[in-house]
Short mmCIF file of C-alpha atoms and ligand atoms in Angstrom, two decimals:
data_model
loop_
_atom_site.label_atom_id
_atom_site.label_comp_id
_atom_site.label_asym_id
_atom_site.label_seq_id
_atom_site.Cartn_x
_atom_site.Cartn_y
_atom_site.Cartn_z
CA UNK A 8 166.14 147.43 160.90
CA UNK A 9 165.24 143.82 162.25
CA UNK A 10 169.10 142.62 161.94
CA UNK A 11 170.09 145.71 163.64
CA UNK A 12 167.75 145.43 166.80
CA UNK A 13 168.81 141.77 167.25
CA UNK A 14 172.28 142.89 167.27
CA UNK A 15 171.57 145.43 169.33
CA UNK A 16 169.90 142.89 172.02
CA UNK A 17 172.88 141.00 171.52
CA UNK A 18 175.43 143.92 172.47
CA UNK A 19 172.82 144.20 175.22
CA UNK A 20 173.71 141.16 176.81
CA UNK A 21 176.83 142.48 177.70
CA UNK A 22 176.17 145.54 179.61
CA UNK A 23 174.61 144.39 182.82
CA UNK A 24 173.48 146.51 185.78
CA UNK A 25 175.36 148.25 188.59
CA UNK A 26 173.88 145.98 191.08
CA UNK A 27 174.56 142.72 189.02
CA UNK A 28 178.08 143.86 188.51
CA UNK A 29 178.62 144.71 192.56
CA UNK A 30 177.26 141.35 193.29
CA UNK A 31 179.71 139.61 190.77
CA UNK A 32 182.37 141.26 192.23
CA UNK A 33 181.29 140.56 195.90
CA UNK A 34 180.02 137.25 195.33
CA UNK A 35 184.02 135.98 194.49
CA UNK A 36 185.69 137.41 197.75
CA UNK A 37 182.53 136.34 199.66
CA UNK A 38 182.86 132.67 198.43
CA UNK A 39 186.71 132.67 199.19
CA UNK A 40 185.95 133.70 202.70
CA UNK A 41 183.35 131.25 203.09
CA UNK A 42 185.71 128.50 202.15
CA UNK A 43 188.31 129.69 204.24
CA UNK A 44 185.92 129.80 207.44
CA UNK A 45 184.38 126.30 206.93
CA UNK A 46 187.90 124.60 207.67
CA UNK A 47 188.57 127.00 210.66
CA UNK A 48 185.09 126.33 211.76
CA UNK A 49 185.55 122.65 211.96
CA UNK A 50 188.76 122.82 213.72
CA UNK A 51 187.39 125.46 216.52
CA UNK A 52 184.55 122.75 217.08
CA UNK A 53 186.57 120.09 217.06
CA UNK A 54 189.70 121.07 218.82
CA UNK A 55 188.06 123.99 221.44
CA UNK A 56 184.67 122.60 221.86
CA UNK A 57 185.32 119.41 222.22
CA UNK A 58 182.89 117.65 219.22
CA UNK A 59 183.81 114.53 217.87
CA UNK A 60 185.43 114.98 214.09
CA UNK A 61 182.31 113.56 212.51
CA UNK A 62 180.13 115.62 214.69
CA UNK A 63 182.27 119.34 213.58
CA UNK A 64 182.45 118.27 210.09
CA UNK A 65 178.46 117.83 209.77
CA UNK A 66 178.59 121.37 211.06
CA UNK A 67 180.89 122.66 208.42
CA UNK A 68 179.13 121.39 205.89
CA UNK A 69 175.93 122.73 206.50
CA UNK A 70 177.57 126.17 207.16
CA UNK A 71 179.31 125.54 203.65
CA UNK A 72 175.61 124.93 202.28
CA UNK A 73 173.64 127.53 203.70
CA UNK A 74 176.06 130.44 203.70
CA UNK A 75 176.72 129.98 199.75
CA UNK A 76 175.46 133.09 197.62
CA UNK A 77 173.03 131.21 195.35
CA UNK A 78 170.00 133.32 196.26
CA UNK A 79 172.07 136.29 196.50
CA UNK A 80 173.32 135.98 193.13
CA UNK A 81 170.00 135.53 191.33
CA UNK A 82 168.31 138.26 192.91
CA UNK A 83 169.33 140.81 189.90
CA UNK A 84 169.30 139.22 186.88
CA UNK A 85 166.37 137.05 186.44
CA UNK A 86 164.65 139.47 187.41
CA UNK A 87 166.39 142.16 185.00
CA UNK A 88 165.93 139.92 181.96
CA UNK A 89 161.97 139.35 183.25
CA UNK A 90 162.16 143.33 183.00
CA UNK A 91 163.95 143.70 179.33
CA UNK A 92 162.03 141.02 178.19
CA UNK A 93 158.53 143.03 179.37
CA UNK A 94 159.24 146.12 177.64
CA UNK A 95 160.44 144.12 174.59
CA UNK A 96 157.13 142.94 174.43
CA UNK A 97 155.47 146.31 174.70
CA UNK A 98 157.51 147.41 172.15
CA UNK A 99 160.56 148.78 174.09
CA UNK A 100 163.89 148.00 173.64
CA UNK A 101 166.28 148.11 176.86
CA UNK A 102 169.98 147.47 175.70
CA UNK A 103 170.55 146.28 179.12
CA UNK A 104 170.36 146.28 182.48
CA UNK A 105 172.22 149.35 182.93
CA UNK A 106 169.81 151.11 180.98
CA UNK A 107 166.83 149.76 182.81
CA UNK A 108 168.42 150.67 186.09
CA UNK A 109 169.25 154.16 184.85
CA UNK A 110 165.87 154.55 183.98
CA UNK A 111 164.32 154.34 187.31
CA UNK A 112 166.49 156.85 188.43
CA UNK A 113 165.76 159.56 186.00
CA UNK A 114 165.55 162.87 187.11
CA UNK A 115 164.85 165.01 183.92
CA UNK A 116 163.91 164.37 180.48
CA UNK A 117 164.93 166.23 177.15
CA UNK A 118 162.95 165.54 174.65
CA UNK A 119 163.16 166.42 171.07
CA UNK A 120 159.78 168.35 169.35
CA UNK A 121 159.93 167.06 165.38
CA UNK A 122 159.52 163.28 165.51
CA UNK A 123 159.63 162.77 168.70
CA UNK A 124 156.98 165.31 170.53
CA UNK A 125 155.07 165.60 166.99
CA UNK A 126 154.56 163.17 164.06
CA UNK A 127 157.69 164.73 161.96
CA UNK A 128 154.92 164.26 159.15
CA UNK A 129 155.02 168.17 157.50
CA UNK A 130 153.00 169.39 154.64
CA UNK A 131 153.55 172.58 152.79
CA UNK A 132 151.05 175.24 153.77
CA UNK A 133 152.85 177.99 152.43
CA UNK A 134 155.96 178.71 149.80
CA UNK A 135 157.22 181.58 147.33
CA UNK A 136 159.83 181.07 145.16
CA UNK A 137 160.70 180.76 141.47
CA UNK A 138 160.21 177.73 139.63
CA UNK A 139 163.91 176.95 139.18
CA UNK A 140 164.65 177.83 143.12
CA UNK A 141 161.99 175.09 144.22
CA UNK A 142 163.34 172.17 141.86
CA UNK A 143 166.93 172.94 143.29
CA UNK A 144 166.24 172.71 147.13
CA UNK A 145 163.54 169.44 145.60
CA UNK A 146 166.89 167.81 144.18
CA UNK A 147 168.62 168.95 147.73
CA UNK A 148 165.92 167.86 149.70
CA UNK A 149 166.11 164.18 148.21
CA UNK A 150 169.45 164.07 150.03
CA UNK A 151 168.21 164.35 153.19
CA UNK A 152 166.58 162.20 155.57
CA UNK A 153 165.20 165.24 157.44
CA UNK A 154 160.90 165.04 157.78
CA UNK A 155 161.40 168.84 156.28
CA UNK A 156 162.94 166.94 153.09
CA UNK A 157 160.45 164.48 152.69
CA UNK A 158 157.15 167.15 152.87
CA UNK A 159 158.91 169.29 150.33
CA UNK A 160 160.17 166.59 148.62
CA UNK A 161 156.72 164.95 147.94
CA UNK A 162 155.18 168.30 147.60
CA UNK A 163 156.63 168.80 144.26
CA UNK A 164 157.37 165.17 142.86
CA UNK A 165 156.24 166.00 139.55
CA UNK A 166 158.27 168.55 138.82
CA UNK A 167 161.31 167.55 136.37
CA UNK A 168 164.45 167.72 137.89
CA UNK A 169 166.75 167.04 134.52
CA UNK A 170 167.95 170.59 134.47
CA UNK A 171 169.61 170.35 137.73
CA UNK A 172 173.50 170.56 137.49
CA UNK A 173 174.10 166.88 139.87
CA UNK A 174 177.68 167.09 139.94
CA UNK A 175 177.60 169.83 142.41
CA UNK A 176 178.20 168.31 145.26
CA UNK A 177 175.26 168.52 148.29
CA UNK A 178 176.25 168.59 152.31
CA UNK A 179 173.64 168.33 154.73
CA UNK A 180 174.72 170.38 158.38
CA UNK A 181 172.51 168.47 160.95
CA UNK A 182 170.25 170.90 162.87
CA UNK A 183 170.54 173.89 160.09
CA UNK A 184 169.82 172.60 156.71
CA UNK A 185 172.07 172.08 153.10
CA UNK A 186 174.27 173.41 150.70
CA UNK A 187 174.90 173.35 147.08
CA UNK A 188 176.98 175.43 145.39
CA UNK A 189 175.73 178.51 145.35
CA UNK A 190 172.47 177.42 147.02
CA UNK A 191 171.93 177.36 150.66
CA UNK A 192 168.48 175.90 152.14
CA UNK A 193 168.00 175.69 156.22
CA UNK A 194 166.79 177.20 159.11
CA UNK A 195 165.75 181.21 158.77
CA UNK A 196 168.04 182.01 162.04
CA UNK A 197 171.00 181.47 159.69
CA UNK A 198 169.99 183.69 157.33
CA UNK A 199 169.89 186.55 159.38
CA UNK A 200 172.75 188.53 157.21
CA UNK A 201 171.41 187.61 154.25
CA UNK A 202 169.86 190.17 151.46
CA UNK A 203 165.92 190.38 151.64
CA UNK A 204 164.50 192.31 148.87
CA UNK A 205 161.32 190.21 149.07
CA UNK A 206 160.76 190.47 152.64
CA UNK A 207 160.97 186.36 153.12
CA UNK A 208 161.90 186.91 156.37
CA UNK A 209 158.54 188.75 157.82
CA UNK A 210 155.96 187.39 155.28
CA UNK A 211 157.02 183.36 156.75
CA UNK A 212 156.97 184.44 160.33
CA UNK A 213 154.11 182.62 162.17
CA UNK A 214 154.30 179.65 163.91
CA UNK A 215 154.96 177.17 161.36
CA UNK A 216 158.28 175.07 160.75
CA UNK A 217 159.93 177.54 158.16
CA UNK A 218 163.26 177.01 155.61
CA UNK A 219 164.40 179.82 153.93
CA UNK A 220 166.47 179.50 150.18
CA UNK A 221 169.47 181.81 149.73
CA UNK A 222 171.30 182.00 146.32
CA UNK A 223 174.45 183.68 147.14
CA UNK A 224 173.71 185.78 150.02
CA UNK A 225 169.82 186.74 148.61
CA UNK A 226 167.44 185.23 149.89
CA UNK A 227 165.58 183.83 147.29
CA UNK A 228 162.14 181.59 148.99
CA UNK A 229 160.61 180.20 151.58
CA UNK A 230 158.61 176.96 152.67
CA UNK A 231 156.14 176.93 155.67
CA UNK A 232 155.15 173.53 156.76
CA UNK A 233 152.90 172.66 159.87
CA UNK A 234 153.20 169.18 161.68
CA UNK A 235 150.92 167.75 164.25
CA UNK A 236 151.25 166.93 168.48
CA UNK A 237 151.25 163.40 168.68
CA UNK A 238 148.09 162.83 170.88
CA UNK A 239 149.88 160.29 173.07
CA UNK A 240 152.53 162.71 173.66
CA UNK A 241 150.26 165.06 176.28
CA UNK A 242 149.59 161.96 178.79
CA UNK A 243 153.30 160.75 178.50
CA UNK A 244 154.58 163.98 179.56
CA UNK A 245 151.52 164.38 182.28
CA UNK A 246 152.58 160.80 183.33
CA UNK A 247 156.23 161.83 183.90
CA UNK A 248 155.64 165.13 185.33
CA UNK A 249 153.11 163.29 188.18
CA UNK A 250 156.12 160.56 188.57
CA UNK A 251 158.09 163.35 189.36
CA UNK A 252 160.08 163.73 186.04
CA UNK A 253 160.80 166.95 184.85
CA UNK A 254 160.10 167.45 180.93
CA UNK A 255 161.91 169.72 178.83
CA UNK A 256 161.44 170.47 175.08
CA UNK A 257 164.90 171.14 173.17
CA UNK A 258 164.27 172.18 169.13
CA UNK A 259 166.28 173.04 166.36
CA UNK A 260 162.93 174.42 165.39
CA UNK A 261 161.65 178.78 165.53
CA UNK A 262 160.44 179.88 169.08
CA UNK A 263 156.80 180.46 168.03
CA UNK A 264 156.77 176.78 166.74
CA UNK A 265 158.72 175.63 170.05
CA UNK A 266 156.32 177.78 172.10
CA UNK A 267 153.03 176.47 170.26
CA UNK A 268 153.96 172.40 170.88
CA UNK A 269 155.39 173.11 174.60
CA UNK A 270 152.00 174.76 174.89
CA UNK A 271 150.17 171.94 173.68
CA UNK A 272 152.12 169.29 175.37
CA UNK A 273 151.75 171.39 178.89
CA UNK A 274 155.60 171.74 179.04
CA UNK A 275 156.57 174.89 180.50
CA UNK A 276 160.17 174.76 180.22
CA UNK A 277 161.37 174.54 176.48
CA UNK A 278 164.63 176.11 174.27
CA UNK A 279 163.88 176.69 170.87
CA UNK A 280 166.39 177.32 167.56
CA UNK A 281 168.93 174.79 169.90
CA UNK A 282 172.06 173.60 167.50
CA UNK A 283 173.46 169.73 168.11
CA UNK A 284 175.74 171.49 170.62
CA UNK A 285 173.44 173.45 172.57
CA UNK A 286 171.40 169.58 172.64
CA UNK A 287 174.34 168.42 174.96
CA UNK A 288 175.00 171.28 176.42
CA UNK A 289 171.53 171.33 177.99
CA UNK A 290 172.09 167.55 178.51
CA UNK A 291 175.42 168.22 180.61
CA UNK A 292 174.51 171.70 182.61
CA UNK A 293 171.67 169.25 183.76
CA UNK A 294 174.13 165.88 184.48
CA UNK A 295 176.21 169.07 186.26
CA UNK A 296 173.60 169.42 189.16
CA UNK A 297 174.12 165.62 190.02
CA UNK A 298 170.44 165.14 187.54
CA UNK A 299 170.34 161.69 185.83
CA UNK A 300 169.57 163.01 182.30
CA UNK A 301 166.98 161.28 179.80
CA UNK A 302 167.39 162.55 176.11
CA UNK A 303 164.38 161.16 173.73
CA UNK A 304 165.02 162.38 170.11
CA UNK A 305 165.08 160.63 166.42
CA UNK A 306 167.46 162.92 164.31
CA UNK A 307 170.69 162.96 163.35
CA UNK A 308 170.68 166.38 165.27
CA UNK A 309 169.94 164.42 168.56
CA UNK A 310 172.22 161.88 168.36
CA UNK A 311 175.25 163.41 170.22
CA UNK A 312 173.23 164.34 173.10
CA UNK A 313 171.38 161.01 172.90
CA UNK A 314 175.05 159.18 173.90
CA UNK A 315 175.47 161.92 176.22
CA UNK A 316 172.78 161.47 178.30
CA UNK A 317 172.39 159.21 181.13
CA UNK A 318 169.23 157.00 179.26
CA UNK A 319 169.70 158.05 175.40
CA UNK A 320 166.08 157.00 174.17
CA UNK A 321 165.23 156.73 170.28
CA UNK A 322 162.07 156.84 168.39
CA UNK A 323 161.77 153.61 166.38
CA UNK A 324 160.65 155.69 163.24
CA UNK A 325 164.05 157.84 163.92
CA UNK A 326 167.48 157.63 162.23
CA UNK A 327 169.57 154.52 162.76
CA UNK A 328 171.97 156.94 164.09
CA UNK A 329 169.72 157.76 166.86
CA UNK A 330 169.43 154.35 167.42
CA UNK A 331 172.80 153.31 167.58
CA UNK A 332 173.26 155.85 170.06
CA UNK A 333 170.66 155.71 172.46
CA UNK A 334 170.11 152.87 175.08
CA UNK A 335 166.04 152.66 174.47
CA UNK A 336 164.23 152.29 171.46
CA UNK A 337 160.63 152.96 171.82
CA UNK A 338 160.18 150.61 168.36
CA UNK A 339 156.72 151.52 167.94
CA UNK A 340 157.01 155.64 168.71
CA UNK A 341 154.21 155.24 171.62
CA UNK A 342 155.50 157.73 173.97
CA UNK A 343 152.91 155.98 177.18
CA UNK A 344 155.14 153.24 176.75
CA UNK A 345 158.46 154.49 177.68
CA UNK A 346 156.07 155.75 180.74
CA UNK A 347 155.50 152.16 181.07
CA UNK A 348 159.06 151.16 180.51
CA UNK A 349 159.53 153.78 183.60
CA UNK A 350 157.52 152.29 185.81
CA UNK A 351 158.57 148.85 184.85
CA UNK A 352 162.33 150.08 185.77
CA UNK A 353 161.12 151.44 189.29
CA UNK A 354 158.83 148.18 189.62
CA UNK A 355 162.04 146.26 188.58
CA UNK A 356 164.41 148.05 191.55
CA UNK A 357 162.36 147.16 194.23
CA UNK A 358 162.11 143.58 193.53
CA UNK A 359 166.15 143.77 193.47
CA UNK A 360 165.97 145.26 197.12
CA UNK A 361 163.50 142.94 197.98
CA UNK A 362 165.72 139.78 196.78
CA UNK A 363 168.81 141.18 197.70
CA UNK A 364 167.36 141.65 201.43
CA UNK A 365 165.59 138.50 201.74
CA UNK A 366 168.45 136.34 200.21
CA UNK A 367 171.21 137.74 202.95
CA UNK A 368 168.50 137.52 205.58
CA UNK A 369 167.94 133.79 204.86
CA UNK A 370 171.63 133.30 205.16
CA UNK A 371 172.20 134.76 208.50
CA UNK A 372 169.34 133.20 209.67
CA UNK A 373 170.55 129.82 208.99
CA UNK A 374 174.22 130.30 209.40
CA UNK A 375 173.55 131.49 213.37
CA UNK A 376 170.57 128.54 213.59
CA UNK A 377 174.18 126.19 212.63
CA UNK A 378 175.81 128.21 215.12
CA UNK A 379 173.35 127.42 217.60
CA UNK A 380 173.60 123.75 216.37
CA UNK A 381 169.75 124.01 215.48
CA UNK A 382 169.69 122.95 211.88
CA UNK A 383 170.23 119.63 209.79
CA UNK A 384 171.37 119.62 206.77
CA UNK A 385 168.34 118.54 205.15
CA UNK A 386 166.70 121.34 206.44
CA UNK A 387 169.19 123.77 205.31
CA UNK A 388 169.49 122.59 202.31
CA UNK A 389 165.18 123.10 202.24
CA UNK A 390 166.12 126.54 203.02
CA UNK A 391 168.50 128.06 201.10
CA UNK A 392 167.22 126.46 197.82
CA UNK A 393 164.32 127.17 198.76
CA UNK A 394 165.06 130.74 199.05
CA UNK A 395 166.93 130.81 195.99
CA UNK A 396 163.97 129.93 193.83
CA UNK A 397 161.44 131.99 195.78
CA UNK A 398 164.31 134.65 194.87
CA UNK A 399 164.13 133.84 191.09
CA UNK A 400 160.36 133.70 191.13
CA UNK A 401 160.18 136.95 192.45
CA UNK A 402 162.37 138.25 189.80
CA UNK A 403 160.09 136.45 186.85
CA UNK A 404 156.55 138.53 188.54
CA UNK A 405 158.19 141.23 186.30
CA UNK A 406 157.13 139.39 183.01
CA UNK A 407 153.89 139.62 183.88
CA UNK A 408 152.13 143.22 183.29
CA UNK A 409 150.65 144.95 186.32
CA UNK A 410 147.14 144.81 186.59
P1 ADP B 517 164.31 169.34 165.63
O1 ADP B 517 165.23 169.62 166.78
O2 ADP B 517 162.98 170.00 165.82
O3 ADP B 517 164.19 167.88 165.32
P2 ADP B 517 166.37 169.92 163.68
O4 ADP B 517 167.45 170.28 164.67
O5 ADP B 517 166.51 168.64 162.95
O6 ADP B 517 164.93 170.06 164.34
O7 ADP B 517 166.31 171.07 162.60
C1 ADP B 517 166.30 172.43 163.01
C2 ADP B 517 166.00 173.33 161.86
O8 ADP B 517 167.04 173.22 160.88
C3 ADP B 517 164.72 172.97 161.13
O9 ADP B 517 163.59 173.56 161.74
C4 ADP B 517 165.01 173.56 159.76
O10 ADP B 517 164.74 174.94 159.78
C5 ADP B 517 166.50 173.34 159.59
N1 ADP B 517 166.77 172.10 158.85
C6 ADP B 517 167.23 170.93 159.33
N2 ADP B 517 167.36 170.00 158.37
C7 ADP B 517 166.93 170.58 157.23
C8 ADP B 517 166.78 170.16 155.86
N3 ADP B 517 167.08 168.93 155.47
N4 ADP B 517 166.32 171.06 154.99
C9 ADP B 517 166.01 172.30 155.36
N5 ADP B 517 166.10 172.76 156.61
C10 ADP B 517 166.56 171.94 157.53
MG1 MG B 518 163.81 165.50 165.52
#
């Protein structure tokens, strides 16, 4: 896991903001033209205004000096790195400045319910089924990386699994459950068709996280399992509704479960039984409206619509799949702190416009006080470093947590 984040800060390097790319891209044509005005400068002084050549040339040079970008072209990313470097140390991982500009301008955030909104730590509380049925969806189960897998998988660790026929082979379908042979284990909505002489379906209805077993096309057990909120969770999403950010809850999970942590969370908008698909489909009906999207999620399940989304953000205790895919890593699952990373983002675009205002500012300023024939060099030169590491300080405030 630690190899993997440092790569990933690596990679991270080389996706820098919007605004640090425009001003790249600016900051060459600008410097051509300022090179090709210096000379013409001189030459108007000299030949039309009647200076003597040592008097023009003093001229051009200061103009050279203070109209150079310097300031300009620090304003974004000391202060982005200041930024990444904060929420790295409050246990947030930004994989770049894109990500932490995206951020600020979220508009809506998905977020996942097992893992993510909850612990994704399940016990049994309730199960029928025949000896033999539980120690094949056990020997299933230890395929998966699912939090369903692990509770029944720990459940019933000292049962003997010898008897099990392994060369069958076992596929997991992300967001529905597994197969094996004749064996199917997943979510009960998939069962629907499925032969129910013992009435699986109604006696594990409730809100609890439910799997039914099929054997062939009976269904032959069931497995309730309850999780628990993650306290945290109810002031993140308080924090992001008050900021503006709309919270929605997508689950591959039953409604009354859905219902029962939307309810606890205070979300009022949630979609329950969702596949992978309908995951990015609710992550591109919103990008649709012009919404920058924010998907949070830890599953295999939630990966697609994690590189989907605008901000793709990963629980730290999630799959590395999630976290290859998403842009934020919240490495210590503290949901307040991707609140903080928020504000940190917003805190992080206003010191841009700050720097990128008061860096052009200084430069006109001094280029029409050289038009006027009011400044020195040494006092231009004062200036416009000066204003360059005033920029740069400005940028490094963001290192420092807000009081
Ligand atoms: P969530 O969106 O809440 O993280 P998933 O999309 O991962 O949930 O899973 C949705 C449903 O699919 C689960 O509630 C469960 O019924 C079923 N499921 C997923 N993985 C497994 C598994 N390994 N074993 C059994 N059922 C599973
Ligand atoms: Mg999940």
């Amino acid at each position: 896991v630690f190899s993997n984040i440092i790569r990933m800060v690596e990679e991270a390097q080389n996706r820098p903001s919007h605004i640090a790319k425009f001003i790249d891209r600016f900051e060459k044509k600008y410097v051509t033209g300022v090179l090709i005005t210096v000379p013409i400068f001189i030459a108007i002084l000299y030949y039309m205004n009647g200076f003597t050549f040592e008097e023009a040339f003093y001229r051009g040079m200061v103009l050279l000096t203070v109209a150079s970008p310097c300031a300009l072209v620090a304003s974004a990313t000391p202060a982005t790195l200041s930024a990444i470097s904060n929420g790295a140390k409050n246990g947030v991982l930004v994989k770049g400045g894109a990500a932490m500009e995206a951020l600020a301008t979220m508009d809506v955030l998905y977020s996942d319910k097992t893992g993510t909104m909850t612990f994704g730590d399940f016990r049994v509380v309730d199960y029928e089924a025949a000896t033999d049925v539980i120690k094949e969806v056990v020997f299933m189960e230890q395929q998966s990386s699912h939090p369903i897998a692990k509770a029944i998988v720990s459940k019933f660790s000292d049962l003997s699994l010898d008897a099990i026929d392994s060369r069958e082979p076992i596929e997991e379908i992300a967001g529905l459950g597994l197969k094996k042979g004749s064996y199917r284990v997943g979510k009960p909505s998939a069962f629907t068709q499925f032969n129910d002489p013992n009435q699986y379906h109604e006696k594990s209805a409730g809100d609890h996280t439910t799997i039914l077993v099929a054997k062939e096309n009976q269904i032959v057990g069931y497995f309730s399992m309850s999780d628990q909120v993650r306290h945290e969770a109810v002031d993140a999403v308080k924090g992001f509704q008050e900021e503006g950010v709309e919270v929605i809850l997508l689950t591959g999970d039953n409604e009354a479960v859905a219902k029962k942590v939307a309810k606890e969370v205070n979300i009022t908008h949630y979609k329950a039984a969702c596949t992978p698909e309908d995951k990015i489909n609710a992550v591109m009906a919103s990008q649709e409206k012009e919404q920058v999207v924010g998907m949070i999620g830890d599953g295999i399940n939630d990966a697609p619509a994690l590189a989907n989304a605008n901000i793709g953000i990963a629980m730290g205790s999630g799959t590395s799949v999630a976290m290859e895919s998403a842009e934020v890593v919240i490495v210590k699952n503290d949901l307040m702190k991707l609140l903080y990373s928020y504000k940190l983002s917003q805190r992080l675009n206003r010191i841009i416009k700050q720097n990128i205002i008061f860096a052009v500012g200084v430069i006109i300023m001094l280029v029409v006080l050289n038009v006027l024939g009011l400044l020195d060099l040494p006092t231009g030169v004062v200036f416009h470093e000066g204003s360059t590491i005033l920029v740069i300080l400005n940028g490094l405030r963001l290192i420092r947590e807000p009081k």
